[in-house]
mmCIF file of C-alpha atoms and ligand atoms in Angstrom:
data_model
loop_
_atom_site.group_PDB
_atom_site.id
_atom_site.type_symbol
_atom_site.label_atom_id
_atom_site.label_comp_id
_atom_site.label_asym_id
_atom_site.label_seq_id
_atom_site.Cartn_x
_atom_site.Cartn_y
_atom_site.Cartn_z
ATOM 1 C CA UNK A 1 0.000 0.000 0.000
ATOM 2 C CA UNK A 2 1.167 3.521 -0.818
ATOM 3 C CA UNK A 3 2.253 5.686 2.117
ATOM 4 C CA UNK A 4 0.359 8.558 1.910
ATOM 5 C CA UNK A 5 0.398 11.720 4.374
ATOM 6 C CA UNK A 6 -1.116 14.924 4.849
ATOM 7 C CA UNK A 7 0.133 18.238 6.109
ATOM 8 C CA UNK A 8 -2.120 21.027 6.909
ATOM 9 C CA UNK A 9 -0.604 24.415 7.982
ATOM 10 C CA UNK A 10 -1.102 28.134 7.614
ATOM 11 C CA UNK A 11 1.603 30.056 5.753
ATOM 12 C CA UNK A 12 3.987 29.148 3.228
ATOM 13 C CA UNK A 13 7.337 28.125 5.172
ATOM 14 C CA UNK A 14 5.509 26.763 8.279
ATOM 15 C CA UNK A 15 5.979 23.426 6.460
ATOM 16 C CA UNK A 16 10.050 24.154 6.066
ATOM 17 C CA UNK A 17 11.647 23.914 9.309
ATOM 18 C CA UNK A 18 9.483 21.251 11.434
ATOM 19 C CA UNK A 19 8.713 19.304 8.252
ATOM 20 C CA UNK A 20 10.698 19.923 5.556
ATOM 21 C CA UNK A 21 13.233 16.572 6.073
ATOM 22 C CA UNK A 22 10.127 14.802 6.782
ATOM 23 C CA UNK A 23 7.927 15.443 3.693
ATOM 24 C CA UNK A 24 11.136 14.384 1.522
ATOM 25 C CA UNK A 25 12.149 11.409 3.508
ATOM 26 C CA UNK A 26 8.541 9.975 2.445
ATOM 27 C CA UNK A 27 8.382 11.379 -0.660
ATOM 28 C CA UNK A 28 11.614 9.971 -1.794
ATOM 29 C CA UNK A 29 10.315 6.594 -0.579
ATOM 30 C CA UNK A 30 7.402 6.838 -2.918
ATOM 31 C CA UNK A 31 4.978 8.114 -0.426
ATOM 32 C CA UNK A 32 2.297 9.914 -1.611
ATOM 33 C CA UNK A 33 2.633 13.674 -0.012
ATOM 34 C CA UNK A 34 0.057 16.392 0.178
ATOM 35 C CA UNK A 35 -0.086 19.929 1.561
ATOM 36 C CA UNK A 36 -2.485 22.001 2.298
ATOM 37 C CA UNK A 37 -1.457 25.937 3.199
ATOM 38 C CA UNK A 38 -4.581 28.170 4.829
ATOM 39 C CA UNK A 39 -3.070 31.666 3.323
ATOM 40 C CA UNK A 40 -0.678 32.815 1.601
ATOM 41 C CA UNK A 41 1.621 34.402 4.159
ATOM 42 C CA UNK A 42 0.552 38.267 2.848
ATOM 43 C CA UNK A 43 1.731 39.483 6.364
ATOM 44 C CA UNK A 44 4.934 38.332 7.006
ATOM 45 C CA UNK A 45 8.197 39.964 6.904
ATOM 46 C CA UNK A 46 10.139 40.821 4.066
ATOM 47 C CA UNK A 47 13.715 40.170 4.310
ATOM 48 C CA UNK A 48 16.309 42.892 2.373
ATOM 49 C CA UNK A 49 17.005 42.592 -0.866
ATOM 50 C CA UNK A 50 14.276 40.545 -1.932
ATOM 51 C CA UNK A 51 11.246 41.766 -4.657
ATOM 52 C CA UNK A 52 8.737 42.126 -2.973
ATOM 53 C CA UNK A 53 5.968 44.364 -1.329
ATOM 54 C CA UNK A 54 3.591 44.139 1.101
ATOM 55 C CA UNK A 55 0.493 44.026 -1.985
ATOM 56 C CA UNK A 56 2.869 41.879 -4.157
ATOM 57 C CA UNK A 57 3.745 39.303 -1.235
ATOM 58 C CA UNK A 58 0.734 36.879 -1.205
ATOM 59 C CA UNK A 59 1.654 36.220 -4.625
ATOM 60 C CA UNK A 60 5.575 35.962 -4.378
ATOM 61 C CA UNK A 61 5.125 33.663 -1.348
ATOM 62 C CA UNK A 62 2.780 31.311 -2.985
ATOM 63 C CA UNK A 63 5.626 30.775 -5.674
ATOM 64 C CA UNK A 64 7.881 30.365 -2.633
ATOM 65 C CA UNK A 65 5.590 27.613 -1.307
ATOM 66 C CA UNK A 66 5.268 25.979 -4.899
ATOM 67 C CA UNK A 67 9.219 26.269 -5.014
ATOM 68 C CA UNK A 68 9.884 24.306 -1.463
ATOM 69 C CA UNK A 69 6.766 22.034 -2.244
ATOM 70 C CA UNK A 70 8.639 20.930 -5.576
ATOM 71 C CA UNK A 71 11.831 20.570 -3.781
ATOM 72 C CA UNK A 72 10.897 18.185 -1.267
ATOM 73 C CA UNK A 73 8.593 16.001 -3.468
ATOM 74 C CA UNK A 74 4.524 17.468 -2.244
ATOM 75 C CA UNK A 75 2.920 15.951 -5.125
ATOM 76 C CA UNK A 76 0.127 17.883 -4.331
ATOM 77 C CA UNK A 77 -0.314 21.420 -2.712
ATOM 78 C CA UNK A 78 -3.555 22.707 -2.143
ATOM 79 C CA UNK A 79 -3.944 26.640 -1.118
ATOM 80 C CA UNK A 80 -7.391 27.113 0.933
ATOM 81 C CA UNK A 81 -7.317 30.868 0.058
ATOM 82 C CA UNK A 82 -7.683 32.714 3.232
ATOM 83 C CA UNK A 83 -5.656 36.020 4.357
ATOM 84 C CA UNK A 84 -2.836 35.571 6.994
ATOM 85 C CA UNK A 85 -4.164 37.171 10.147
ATOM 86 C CA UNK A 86 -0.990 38.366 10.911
ATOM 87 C CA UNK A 87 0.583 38.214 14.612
ATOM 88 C CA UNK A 88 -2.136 38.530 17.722
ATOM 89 C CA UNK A 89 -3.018 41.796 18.425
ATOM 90 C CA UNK A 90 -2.587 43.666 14.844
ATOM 91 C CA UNK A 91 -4.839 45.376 12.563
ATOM 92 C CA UNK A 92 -4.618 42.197 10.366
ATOM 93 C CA UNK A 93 -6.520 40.752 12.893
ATOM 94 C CA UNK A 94 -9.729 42.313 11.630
ATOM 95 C CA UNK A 95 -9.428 41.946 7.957
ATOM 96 C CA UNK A 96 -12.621 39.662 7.037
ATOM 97 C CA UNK A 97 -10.307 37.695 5.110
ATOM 98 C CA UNK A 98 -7.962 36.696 7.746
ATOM 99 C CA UNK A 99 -8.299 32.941 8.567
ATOM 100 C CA UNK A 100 -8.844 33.610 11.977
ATOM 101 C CA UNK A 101 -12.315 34.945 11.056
ATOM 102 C CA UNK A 102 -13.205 32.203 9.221
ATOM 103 C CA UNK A 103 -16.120 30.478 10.613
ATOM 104 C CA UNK A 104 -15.344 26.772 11.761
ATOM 105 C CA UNK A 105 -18.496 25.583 9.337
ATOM 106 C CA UNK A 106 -16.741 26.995 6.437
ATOM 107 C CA UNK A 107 -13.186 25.910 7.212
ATOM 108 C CA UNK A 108 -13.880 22.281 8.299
ATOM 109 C CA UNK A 109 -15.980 20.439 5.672
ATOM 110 C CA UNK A 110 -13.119 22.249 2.866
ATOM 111 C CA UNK A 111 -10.816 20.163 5.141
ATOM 112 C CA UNK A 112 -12.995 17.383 5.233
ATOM 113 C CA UNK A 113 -13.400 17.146 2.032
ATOM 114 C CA UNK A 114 -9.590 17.076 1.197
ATOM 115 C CA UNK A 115 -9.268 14.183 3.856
ATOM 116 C CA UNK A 116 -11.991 12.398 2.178
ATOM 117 C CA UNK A 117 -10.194 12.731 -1.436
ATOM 118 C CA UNK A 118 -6.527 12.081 -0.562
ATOM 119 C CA UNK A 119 -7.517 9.242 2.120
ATOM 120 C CA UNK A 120 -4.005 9.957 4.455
ATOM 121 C CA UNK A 121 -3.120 7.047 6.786
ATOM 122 C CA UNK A 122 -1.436 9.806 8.424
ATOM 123 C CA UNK A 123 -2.039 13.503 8.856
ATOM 124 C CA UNK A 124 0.041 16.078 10.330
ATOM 125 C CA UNK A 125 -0.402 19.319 11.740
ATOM 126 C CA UNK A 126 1.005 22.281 14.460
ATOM 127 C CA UNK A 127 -0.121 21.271 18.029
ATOM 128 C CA UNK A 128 -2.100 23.508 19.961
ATOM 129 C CA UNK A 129 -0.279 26.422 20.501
ATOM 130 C CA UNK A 130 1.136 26.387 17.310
ATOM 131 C CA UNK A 131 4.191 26.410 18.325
ATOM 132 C CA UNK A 132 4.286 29.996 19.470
ATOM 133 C CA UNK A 133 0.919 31.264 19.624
ATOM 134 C CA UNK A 134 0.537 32.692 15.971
ATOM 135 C CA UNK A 135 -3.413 33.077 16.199
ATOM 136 C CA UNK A 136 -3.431 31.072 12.237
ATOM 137 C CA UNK A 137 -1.566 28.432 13.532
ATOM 138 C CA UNK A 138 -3.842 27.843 15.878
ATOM 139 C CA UNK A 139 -6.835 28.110 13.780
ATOM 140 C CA UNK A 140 -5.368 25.469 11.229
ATOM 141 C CA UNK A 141 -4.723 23.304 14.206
ATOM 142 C CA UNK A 142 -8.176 23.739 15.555
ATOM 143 C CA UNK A 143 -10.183 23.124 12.308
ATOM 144 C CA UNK A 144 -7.469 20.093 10.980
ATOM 145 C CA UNK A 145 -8.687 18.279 14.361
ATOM 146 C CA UNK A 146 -11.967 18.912 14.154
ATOM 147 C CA UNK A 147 -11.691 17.869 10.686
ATOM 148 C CA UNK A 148 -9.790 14.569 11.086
ATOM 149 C CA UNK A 149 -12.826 13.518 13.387
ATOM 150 C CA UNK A 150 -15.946 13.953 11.206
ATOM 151 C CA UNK A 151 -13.875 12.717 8.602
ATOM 152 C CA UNK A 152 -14.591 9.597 9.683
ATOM 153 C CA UNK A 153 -18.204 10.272 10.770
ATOM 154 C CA UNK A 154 -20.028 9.567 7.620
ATOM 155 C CA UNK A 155 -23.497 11.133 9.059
ATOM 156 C CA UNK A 156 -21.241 14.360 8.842
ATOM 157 C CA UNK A 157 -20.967 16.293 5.680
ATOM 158 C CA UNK A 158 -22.076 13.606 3.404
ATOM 159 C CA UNK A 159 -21.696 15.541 0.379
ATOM 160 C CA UNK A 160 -17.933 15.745 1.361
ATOM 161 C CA UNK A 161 -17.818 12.022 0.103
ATOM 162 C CA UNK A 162 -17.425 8.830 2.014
ATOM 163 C CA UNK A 163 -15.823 9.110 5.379
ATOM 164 C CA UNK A 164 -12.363 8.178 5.855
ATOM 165 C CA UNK A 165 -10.963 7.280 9.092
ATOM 166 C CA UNK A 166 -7.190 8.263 8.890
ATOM 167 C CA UNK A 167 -5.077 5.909 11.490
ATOM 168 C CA UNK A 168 -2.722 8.649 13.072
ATOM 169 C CA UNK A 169 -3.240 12.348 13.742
ATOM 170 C CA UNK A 170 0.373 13.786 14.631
ATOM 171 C CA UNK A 171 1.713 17.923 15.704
ATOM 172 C CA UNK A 172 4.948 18.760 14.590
ATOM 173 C CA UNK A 173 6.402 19.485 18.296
ATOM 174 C CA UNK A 174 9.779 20.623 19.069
ATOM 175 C CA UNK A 175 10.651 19.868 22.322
ATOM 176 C CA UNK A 176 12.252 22.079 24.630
ATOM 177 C CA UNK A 177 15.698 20.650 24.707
ATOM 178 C CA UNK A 178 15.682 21.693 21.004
ATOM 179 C CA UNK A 179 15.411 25.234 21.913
ATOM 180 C CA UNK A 180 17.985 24.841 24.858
ATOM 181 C CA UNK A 181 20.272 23.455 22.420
ATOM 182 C CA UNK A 182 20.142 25.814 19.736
ATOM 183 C CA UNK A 183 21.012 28.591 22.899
ATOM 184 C CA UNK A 184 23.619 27.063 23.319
ATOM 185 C CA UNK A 185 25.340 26.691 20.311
ATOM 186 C CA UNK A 186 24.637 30.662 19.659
ATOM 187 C CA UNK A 187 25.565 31.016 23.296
ATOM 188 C CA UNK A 188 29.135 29.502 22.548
ATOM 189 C CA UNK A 189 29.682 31.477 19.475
ATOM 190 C CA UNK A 190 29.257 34.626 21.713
ATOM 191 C CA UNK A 191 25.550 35.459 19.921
ATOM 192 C CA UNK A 192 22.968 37.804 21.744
ATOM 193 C CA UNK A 193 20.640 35.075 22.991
ATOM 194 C CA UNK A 194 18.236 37.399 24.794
ATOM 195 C CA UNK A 195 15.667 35.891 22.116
ATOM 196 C CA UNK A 196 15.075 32.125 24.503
ATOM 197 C CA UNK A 197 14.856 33.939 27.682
ATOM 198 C CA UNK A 198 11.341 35.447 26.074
ATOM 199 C CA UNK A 199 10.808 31.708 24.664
ATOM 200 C CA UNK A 200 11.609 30.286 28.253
ATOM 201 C CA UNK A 201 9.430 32.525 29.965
ATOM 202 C CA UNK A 202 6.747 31.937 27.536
ATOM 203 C CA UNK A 203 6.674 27.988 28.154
ATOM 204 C CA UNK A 204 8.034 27.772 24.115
ATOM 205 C CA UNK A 205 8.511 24.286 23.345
ATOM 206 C CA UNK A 206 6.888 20.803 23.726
ATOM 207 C CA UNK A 207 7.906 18.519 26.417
ATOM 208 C CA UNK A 208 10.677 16.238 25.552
ATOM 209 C CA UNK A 209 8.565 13.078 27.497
ATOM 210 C CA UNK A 210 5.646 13.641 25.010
ATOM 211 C CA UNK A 211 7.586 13.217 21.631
ATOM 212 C CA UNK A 212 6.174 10.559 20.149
ATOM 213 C CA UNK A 213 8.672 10.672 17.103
ATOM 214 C CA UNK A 214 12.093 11.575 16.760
ATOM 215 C CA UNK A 215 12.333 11.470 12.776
ATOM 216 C CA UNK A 216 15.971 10.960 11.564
ATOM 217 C CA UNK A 217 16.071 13.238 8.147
ATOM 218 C CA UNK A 218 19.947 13.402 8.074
ATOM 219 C CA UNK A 219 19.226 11.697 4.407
ATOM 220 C CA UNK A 220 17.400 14.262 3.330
ATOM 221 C CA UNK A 221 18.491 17.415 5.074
ATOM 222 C CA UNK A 222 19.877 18.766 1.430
ATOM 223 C CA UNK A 223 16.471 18.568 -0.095
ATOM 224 C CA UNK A 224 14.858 20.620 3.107
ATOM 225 C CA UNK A 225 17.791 23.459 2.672
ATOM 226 C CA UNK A 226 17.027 23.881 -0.266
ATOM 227 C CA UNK A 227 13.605 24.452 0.274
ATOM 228 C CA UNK A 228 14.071 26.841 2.950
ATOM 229 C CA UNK A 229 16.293 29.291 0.485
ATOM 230 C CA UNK A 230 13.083 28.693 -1.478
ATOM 231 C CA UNK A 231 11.526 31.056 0.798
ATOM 232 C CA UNK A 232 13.159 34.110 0.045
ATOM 233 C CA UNK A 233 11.284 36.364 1.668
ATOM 234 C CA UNK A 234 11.277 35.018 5.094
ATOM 235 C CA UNK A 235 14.451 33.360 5.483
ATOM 236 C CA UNK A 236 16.653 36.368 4.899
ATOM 237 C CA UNK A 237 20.598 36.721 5.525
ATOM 238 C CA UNK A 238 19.733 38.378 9.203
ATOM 239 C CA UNK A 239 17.286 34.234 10.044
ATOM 240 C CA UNK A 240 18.864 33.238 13.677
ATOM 241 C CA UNK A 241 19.341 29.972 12.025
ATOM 242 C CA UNK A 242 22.025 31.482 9.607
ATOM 243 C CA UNK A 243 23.816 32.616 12.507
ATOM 244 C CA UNK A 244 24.690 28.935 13.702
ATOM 245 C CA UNK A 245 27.937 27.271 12.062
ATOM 246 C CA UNK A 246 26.872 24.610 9.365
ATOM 247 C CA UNK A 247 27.671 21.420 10.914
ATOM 248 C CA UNK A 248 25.693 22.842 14.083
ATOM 249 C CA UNK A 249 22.689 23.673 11.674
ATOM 250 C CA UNK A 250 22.659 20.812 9.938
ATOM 251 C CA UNK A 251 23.137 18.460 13.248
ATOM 252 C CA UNK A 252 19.701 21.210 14.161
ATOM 253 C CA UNK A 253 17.871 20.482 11.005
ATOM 254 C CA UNK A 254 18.089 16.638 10.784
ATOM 255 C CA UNK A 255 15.959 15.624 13.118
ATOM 256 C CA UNK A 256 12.259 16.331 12.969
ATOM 257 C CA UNK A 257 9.865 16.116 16.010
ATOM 258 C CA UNK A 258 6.357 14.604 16.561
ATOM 259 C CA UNK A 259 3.631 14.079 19.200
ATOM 260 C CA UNK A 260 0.767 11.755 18.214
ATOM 261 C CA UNK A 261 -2.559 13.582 18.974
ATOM 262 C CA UNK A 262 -4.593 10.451 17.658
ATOM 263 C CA UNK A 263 -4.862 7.116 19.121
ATOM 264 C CA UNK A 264 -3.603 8.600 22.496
ATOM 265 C CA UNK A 265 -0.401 6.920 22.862
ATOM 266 C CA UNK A 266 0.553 5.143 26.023
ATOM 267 C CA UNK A 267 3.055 7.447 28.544
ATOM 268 C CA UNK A 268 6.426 7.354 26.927
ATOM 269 C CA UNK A 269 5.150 5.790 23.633
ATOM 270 C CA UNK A 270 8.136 5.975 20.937
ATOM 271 C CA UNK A 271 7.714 5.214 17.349
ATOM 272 C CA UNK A 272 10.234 4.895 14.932
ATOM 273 C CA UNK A 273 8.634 6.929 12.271
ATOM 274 C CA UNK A 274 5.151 8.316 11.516
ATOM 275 C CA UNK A 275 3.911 4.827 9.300
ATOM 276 C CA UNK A 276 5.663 2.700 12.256
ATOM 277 C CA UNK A 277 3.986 -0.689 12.839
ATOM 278 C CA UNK A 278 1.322 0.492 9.529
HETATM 279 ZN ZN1 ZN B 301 3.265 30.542 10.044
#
């Protein structure tokens, strides 16, 4: 049988760090791969010396996305068309577009409906928080859940097409000792590291205990590079992760990180990939 997972997140580039290694590890094994990106990122940053503007940079960062998807072998990459909401507490917020406004009985059967068509076995998404609060994040991870359960209800949205129970719900989680880590290798090269103690105090990162997955992408850490220069616009020369030597990054960016939302796993439950024991 055909691996074949789905990745739901918000912006174009959310996919890159946490996922990147893993999309192309089961791509490259023949593993059908789909993503699905809420908005186009119109709100993000802009890093120097790029083309773009803030009215030109939904456009530039869905070529971005279609770059990285390419790179890492998504066979298919489905855009639902909202607006980013931009960061909590901005005017962004209030734009009628912004996926945050997005009622949860227009978001979810769209969602559904993909789940029904591309039948995962497993689907991924950001955990609750989304791994630092971005209020989009936490709306794709609110309405992918939701989603992944009337999936499988087929009294639910029947014109959505016959339910489809996928086996494993996973959030891409890093876990704290990541973060601790990566201060310390910034730390030792005499960086400004003022950044973590905000991330500390703001409880940033999963618990180490409640990975479920520690994904070994060392194979195809190349692929997910290059699909972070894909996006240009947001992974500028000034990215904290350009500040750490290479062999530190890529020792950082081959391993990927995963808690599994759905079954509940037993306490301490470790699987060696995401299709383990499948
Ligand atoms: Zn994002």
């Amino acid at each position: 049988m055909t691996q074949t997972l789905l990745a739901l997140f918000a912006h174009p580039d959310d996919e890159a760090f946490g996922t990147g290694g893993t999309l192309a590890h089961y791509a490259e094994a023949g593993a059908d791969v789909t993503l699905v990106c809420a908005t186009r990122g119109e709100v993000g940053e802009i890093a120097e010396g790029v083309d773009a503007t803030p009215e030109t940079l939904g456009q530039v960062r869905e070529a971005e996305l279609r770059c990285a998807a390419d790179t890492v072998g998504v066979r298919q990459l489905i855009f639902l068309g909202y607006r980013d909401s931009g960061m909590a507490g901005t005017s962004e917020n209030a734009d009628p577009r912004a996926f945050v406004n997005a009622p949860a009985d227009e978001v979810v059967p769209q969602l559904v409906g993909i789940i029904r068509r591309v039948r995962p076995q497993v689907v991924v998404t950001f955990e609750p928080n989304g791994g630092y609060g971005h209020p989009d994040h936490i709306a794709i991870h609110r309405h992918t859940v939701a989603a992944f359960r009337a999936a499988a209800d087929a009294t639910l949205y029947p014109d959505q097409g016959p339910a489809w129970q996928a086996a494993r719900l996973f959030y891409t989680a890093f876990p704290r000792s990541f973060f601790l880590q990566m201060r310390d290798e910034l730390a030792a090269l005499g960086e400004d590291t003022g950044d973590f103690a905000r991330f500390e105090e703001a409880g940033f990162g999963w618990p180490d205990d409640k990975v479920n997955v520690t994904l070994d992408v060392a194979d195809t850490v190349d692929a997910k590079w290059s699909a972070l220069e894909c996006h240009r616009t947001q992974f500028g020369p000034g990215n904290l992760f350009r500040r750490l030597p290479d062999a530190a990054l890529k020792r950082m960016m081959s391993h990927e990180y995963f808690a599994l939302a759905w079954p509940e796993p037993a306490p301490g439950a470790r699987f060696n990939d995401l299709f383990d024991g499948m």
